[in-house]
Amino acid sequence: MRIKMNLNGKPLESDASADMVLLDFLREHECYSVKRGCETSNCGLCTVLVDDKPILSCSYPLARANGKSVTTLEGLQDEAKEFGGFMADEGAEQCGFCSPGFIMNVLAMVNEFENPTDSEILNFLSGNMCRCTGYEGQLRAIKKYLAFKGAEK
């Protein structure tokens, strides 16, 4: 099957297996931030943006991405570095394994909500699993990042 997409701002055309999931395709194209954790759409490690909406690439058929814009953490390095500083300042960055998917969701949330409540933040990020933290540091980092982004506008 022939796939055409815009990957991290660049056009991409490639052959792929008809039964391939987006995660495997992205890793074949050197997007190593996209990680396999559970393969059941429960951990959030594989989160990417498809047409600016977060999706779980481990269960997203590649054929559905045909003709769409796909963004991984590799395509959002400046934004990720900016938010990562807030995570580090709050002691919320530990092993880092969950960070790419978590950051992708936070960046998507920033574009979707102007002033989300704690409940909206937690609901939006409910599919992101982290085995190292209690999520309190992450929540503090998100709130400070949102305040910073709001001040930029």
PDB file of C-alpha atoms in Angstrom:
ATOM      1  CA  MET A   1       0.000   0.000   0.000  1.00  0.00           C
ATOM      2  CA  ARG A   2       1.274   3.502  -0.820  1.00  0.00           C
ATOM      3  CA  ILE A   3       1.062   6.062   2.002  1.00  0.00           C
ATOM      4  CA  LYS A   4       1.292   9.824   1.603  1.00  0.00           C
ATOM      5  CA  MET A   5       1.397  12.113   4.613  1.00  0.00           C
ATOM      6  CA  ASN A   6       2.971  15.232   5.967  1.00  0.00           C
ATOM      7  CA  LEU A   7       5.340  14.028   8.721  1.00  0.00           C
ATOM      8  CA  ASN A   8       6.688  16.714  11.034  1.00  0.00           C
ATOM      9  CA  GLY A   9       6.107  19.382   8.423  1.00  0.00           C
ATOM     10  CA  LYS A  10       7.636  17.486   5.504  1.00  0.00           C
ATOM     11  CA  PRO A  11       5.884  15.520   2.760  1.00  0.00           C
ATOM     12  CA  LEU A  12       6.464  11.772   2.933  1.00  0.00           C
ATOM     13  CA  GLU A  13       5.466   9.063   0.515  1.00  0.00           C
ATOM     14  CA  SER A  14       6.288   5.443   1.264  1.00  0.00           C
ATOM     15  CA  ASP A  15       5.224   1.859   0.741  1.00  0.00           C
ATOM     16  CA  ALA A  16       3.910   0.018   3.782  1.00  0.00           C
ATOM     17  CA  SER A  17       2.101  -3.142   4.756  1.00  0.00           C
ATOM     18  CA  ALA A  18      -1.685  -2.828   4.643  1.00  0.00           C
ATOM     19  CA  ASP A  19      -2.012  -4.039   8.240  1.00  0.00           C
ATOM     20  CA  MET A  20       0.671  -1.778   9.742  1.00  0.00           C
ATOM     21  CA  VAL A  21      -0.102   0.531  12.652  1.00  0.00           C
ATOM     22  CA  LEU A  22       1.104   4.112  12.668  1.00  0.00           C
ATOM     23  CA  LEU A  23       3.592   3.527  15.518  1.00  0.00           C
ATOM     24  CA  ASP A  24       5.606   0.991  13.508  1.00  0.00           C
ATOM     25  CA  PHE A  25       5.595   3.206  10.415  1.00  0.00           C
ATOM     26  CA  LEU A  26       6.830   6.207  12.409  1.00  0.00           C
ATOM     27  CA  ARG A  27       9.652   4.252  14.009  1.00  0.00           C
ATOM     28  CA  GLU A  28      10.673   2.958  10.573  1.00  0.00           C
ATOM     29  CA  HIS A  29      10.953   6.623   9.581  1.00  0.00           C
ATOM     30  CA  GLU A  30      13.255   7.498  12.513  1.00  0.00           C
ATOM     31  CA  CYS A  31      10.648   8.939  14.868  1.00  0.00           C
ATOM     32  CA  TYR A  32      12.076   7.199  17.923  1.00  0.00           C
ATOM     33  CA  SER A  33      10.242   9.364  20.449  1.00  0.00           C
ATOM     34  CA  VAL A  34       7.150   7.270  19.660  1.00  0.00           C
ATOM     35  CA  LYS A  35       7.361   4.348  22.058  1.00  0.00           C
ATOM     36  CA  ARG A  36       5.582   1.053  22.449  1.00  0.00           C
ATOM     37  CA  GLY A  37       4.422   0.468  25.990  1.00  0.00           C
ATOM     38  CA  CYS A  38       1.251  -1.576  26.247  1.00  0.00           C
ATOM     39  CA  GLU A  39      -0.075  -2.195  22.703  1.00  0.00           C
ATOM     40  CA  THR A  40      -3.584  -1.892  24.154  1.00  0.00           C
ATOM     41  CA  SER A  41      -4.081   1.899  24.012  1.00  0.00           C
ATOM     42  CA  ASN A  42      -3.774   2.250  27.776  1.00  0.00           C
ATOM     43  CA  CYS A  43      -0.432   3.886  28.549  1.00  0.00           C
ATOM     44  CA  GLY A  44      -0.099   6.930  26.269  1.00  0.00           C
ATOM     45  CA  LEU A  45       3.566   6.334  25.407  1.00  0.00           C
ATOM     46  CA  CYS A  46       2.776   6.236  21.689  1.00  0.00           C
ATOM     47  CA  THR A  47       0.849   9.532  21.529  1.00  0.00           C
ATOM     48  CA  VAL A  48       1.313  11.575  18.355  1.00  0.00           C
ATOM     49  CA  LEU A  49      -0.755  14.305  16.731  1.00  0.00           C
ATOM     50  CA  VAL A  50      -2.788  13.511  13.627  1.00  0.00           C
ATOM     51  CA  ASP A  51      -4.150  16.720  12.153  1.00  0.00           C
ATOM     52  CA  ASP A  52      -3.284  18.370  15.499  1.00  0.00           C
ATOM     53  CA  LYS A  53      -5.335  15.914  17.600  1.00  0.00           C
ATOM     54  CA  PRO A  54      -3.619  13.463  19.980  1.00  0.00           C
ATOM     55  CA  ILE A  55      -4.033   9.812  19.045  1.00  0.00           C
ATOM     56  CA  LEU A  56      -2.541   6.553  20.277  1.00  0.00           C
ATOM     57  CA  SER A  57      -0.414   5.350  17.386  1.00  0.00           C
ATOM     58  CA  CYS A  58      -0.122   1.744  18.658  1.00  0.00           C
ATOM     59  CA  SER A  59      -3.723   1.076  17.674  1.00  0.00           C
ATOM     60  CA  TYR A  60      -4.165   3.593  14.846  1.00  0.00           C
ATOM     61  CA  PRO A  61      -4.179   1.869  11.452  1.00  0.00           C
ATOM     62  CA  LEU A  62      -1.604   3.454   9.173  1.00  0.00           C
ATOM     63  CA  ALA A  63      -4.148   3.639   6.343  1.00  0.00           C
ATOM     64  CA  ARG A  64      -6.152   6.173   8.390  1.00  0.00           C
ATOM     65  CA  ALA A  65      -3.134   8.519   8.399  1.00  0.00           C
ATOM     66  CA  ASN A  66      -2.989   8.571   4.606  1.00  0.00           C
ATOM     67  CA  GLY A  67      -3.246  12.166   3.387  1.00  0.00           C
ATOM     68  CA  LYS A  68      -3.028  13.604   6.900  1.00  0.00           C
ATOM     69  CA  SER A  69      -0.527  15.632   8.869  1.00  0.00           C
ATOM     70  CA  VAL A  70       1.304  13.626  11.548  1.00  0.00           C
ATOM     71  CA  THR A  71       3.449  15.275  14.195  1.00  0.00           C
ATOM     72  CA  THR A  72       5.765  13.506  16.625  1.00  0.00           C
ATOM     73  CA  LEU A  73       7.976  14.970  19.325  1.00  0.00           C
ATOM     74  CA  GLU A  74      10.744  15.227  16.726  1.00  0.00           C
ATOM     75  CA  GLY A  75       8.625  17.875  15.005  1.00  0.00           C
ATOM     76  CA  LEU A  76       8.024  19.886  18.185  1.00  0.00           C
ATOM     77  CA  GLN A  77      11.506  20.158  19.665  1.00  0.00           C
ATOM     78  CA  ASP A  78      11.308  23.839  20.657  1.00  0.00           C
ATOM     79  CA  GLU A  79       7.931  23.441  22.377  1.00  0.00           C
ATOM     80  CA  ALA A  80       9.020  20.208  24.048  1.00  0.00           C
ATOM     81  CA  LYS A  81      12.209  21.770  25.370  1.00  0.00           C
ATOM     82  CA  GLU A  82      10.245  24.720  26.710  1.00  0.00           C
ATOM     83  CA  PHE A  83       7.733  22.533  28.568  1.00  0.00           C
ATOM     84  CA  GLY A  84      10.475  20.109  29.648  1.00  0.00           C
ATOM     85  CA  GLY A  85      12.073  22.950  31.600  1.00  0.00           C
ATOM     86  CA  PHE A  86       8.884  23.349  33.619  1.00  0.00           C
ATOM     87  CA  MET A  87       8.825  19.596  34.280  1.00  0.00           C
ATOM     88  CA  ALA A  88      12.429  19.642  35.486  1.00  0.00           C
ATOM     89  CA  ASP A  89      11.831  22.688  37.701  1.00  0.00           C
ATOM     90  CA  GLU A  90       8.984  20.839  39.442  1.00  0.00           C
ATOM     91  CA  GLY A  91      10.917  17.584  39.882  1.00  0.00           C
ATOM     92  CA  ALA A  92       8.420  15.829  37.622  1.00  0.00           C
ATOM     93  CA  GLU A  93      11.013  14.428  35.201  1.00  0.00           C
ATOM     94  CA  GLN A  94      12.301  11.135  36.463  1.00  0.00           C
ATOM     95  CA  CYS A  95      13.137   8.204  34.182  1.00  0.00           C
ATOM     96  CA  GLY A  96      11.703  10.020  31.137  1.00  0.00           C
ATOM     97  CA  PHE A  97      10.215   6.963  29.438  1.00  0.00           C
ATOM     98  CA  CYS A  98       6.673   8.357  29.512  1.00  0.00           C
ATOM     99  CA  SER A  99       7.717  11.933  28.706  1.00  0.00           C
ATOM    100  CA  PRO A 100       7.330  11.990  24.905  1.00  0.00           C
ATOM    101  CA  GLY A 101       3.686  10.855  24.966  1.00  0.00           C
ATOM    102  CA  PHE A 102       2.945  13.018  27.988  1.00  0.00           C
ATOM    103  CA  ILE A 103       4.481  16.106  26.378  1.00  0.00           C
ATOM    104  CA  MET A 104       2.557  15.487  23.144  1.00  0.00           C
ATOM    105  CA  ASN A 105      -0.695  15.471  25.105  1.00  0.00           C
ATOM    106  CA  VAL A 106       0.201  18.606  27.058  1.00  0.00           C
ATOM    107  CA  LEU A 107       1.067  20.487  23.876  1.00  0.00           C
ATOM    108  CA  ALA A 108      -2.215  19.368  22.298  1.00  0.00           C
ATOM    109  CA  MET A 109      -4.093  20.457  25.426  1.00  0.00           C
ATOM    110  CA  VAL A 110      -2.490  23.924  25.291  1.00  0.00           C
ATOM    111  CA  ASN A 111      -3.917  24.326  21.791  1.00  0.00           C
ATOM    112  CA  GLU A 112      -7.353  23.063  22.796  1.00  0.00           C
ATOM    113  CA  PHE A 113      -7.987  24.805  26.138  1.00  0.00           C
ATOM    114  CA  GLU A 114      -7.350  28.401  27.138  1.00  0.00           C
ATOM    115  CA  ASN A 115      -7.662  28.062  30.930  1.00  0.00           C
ATOM    116  CA  PRO A 116      -8.391  24.443  31.807  1.00  0.00           C
ATOM    117  CA  THR A 117      -9.426  23.514  35.325  1.00  0.00           C
ATOM    118  CA  ASP A 118      -7.506  20.886  37.303  1.00  0.00           C
ATOM    119  CA  SER A 119     -10.288  18.450  36.487  1.00  0.00           C
ATOM    120  CA  GLU A 120     -10.042  19.187  32.750  1.00  0.00           C
ATOM    121  CA  ILE A 121      -6.256  18.779  32.842  1.00  0.00           C
ATOM    122  CA  LEU A 122      -6.471  15.461  34.661  1.00  0.00           C
ATOM    123  CA  ASN A 123      -9.222  14.237  32.362  1.00  0.00           C
ATOM    124  CA  PHE A 124      -7.272  15.226  29.235  1.00  0.00           C
ATOM    125  CA  LEU A 125      -4.157  13.426  30.484  1.00  0.00           C
ATOM    126  CA  SER A 126      -5.900  10.411  32.012  1.00  0.00           C
ATOM    127  CA  GLY A 127      -4.445   7.996  29.447  1.00  0.00           C
ATOM    128  CA  ASN A 128      -0.820   8.797  30.287  1.00  0.00           C
ATOM    129  CA  MET A 129       0.789   6.315  32.625  1.00  0.00           C
ATOM    130  CA  CYS A 130       3.861   7.178  34.677  1.00  0.00           C
ATOM    131  CA  ARG A 131       5.349   4.662  37.071  1.00  0.00           C
ATOM    132  CA  CYS A 132       7.813   7.059  38.692  1.00  0.00           C
ATOM    133  CA  THR A 133       5.742  10.023  39.845  1.00  0.00           C
ATOM    134  CA  GLY A 134       2.565  10.714  41.746  1.00  0.00           C
ATOM    135  CA  TYR A 135       1.524  13.212  39.044  1.00  0.00           C
ATOM    136  CA  GLU A 136       1.582  16.154  41.493  1.00  0.00           C
ATOM    137  CA  GLY A 137       4.815  17.550  40.069  1.00  0.00           C
ATOM    138  CA  GLN A 138       3.495  17.085  36.552  1.00  0.00           C
ATOM    139  CA  LEU A 139       0.292  18.944  37.427  1.00  0.00           C
ATOM    140  CA  ARG A 140       2.293  21.825  38.949  1.00  0.00           C
ATOM    141  CA  ALA A 141       4.474  21.959  35.820  1.00  0.00           C
ATOM    142  CA  ILE A 142       1.430  22.020  33.543  1.00  0.00           C
ATOM    143  CA  LYS A 143      -0.218  24.821  35.519  1.00  0.00           C
ATOM    144  CA  LYS A 144       2.946  26.935  35.464  1.00  0.00           C
ATOM    145  CA  TYR A 145       3.431  26.234  31.760  1.00  0.00           C
ATOM    146  CA  LEU A 146      -0.177  27.211  31.009  1.00  0.00           C
ATOM    147  CA  ALA A 147       0.264  30.442  32.991  1.00  0.00           C
ATOM    148  CA  PHE A 148       3.474  31.148  31.063  1.00  0.00           C
ATOM    149  CA  LYS A 149       1.780  30.480  27.717  1.00  0.00           C
ATOM    150  CA  GLY A 150      -1.178  32.659  28.735  1.00  0.00           C
ATOM    151  CA  ALA A 151       1.173  35.509  29.596  1.00  0.00           C
ATOM    152  CA  GLU A 152       2.804  35.179  26.144  1.00  0.00           C
ATOM    153  CA  LYS A 153      -0.511  35.802  24.356  1.00  0.00           C
TER     154      LYS A 153
END
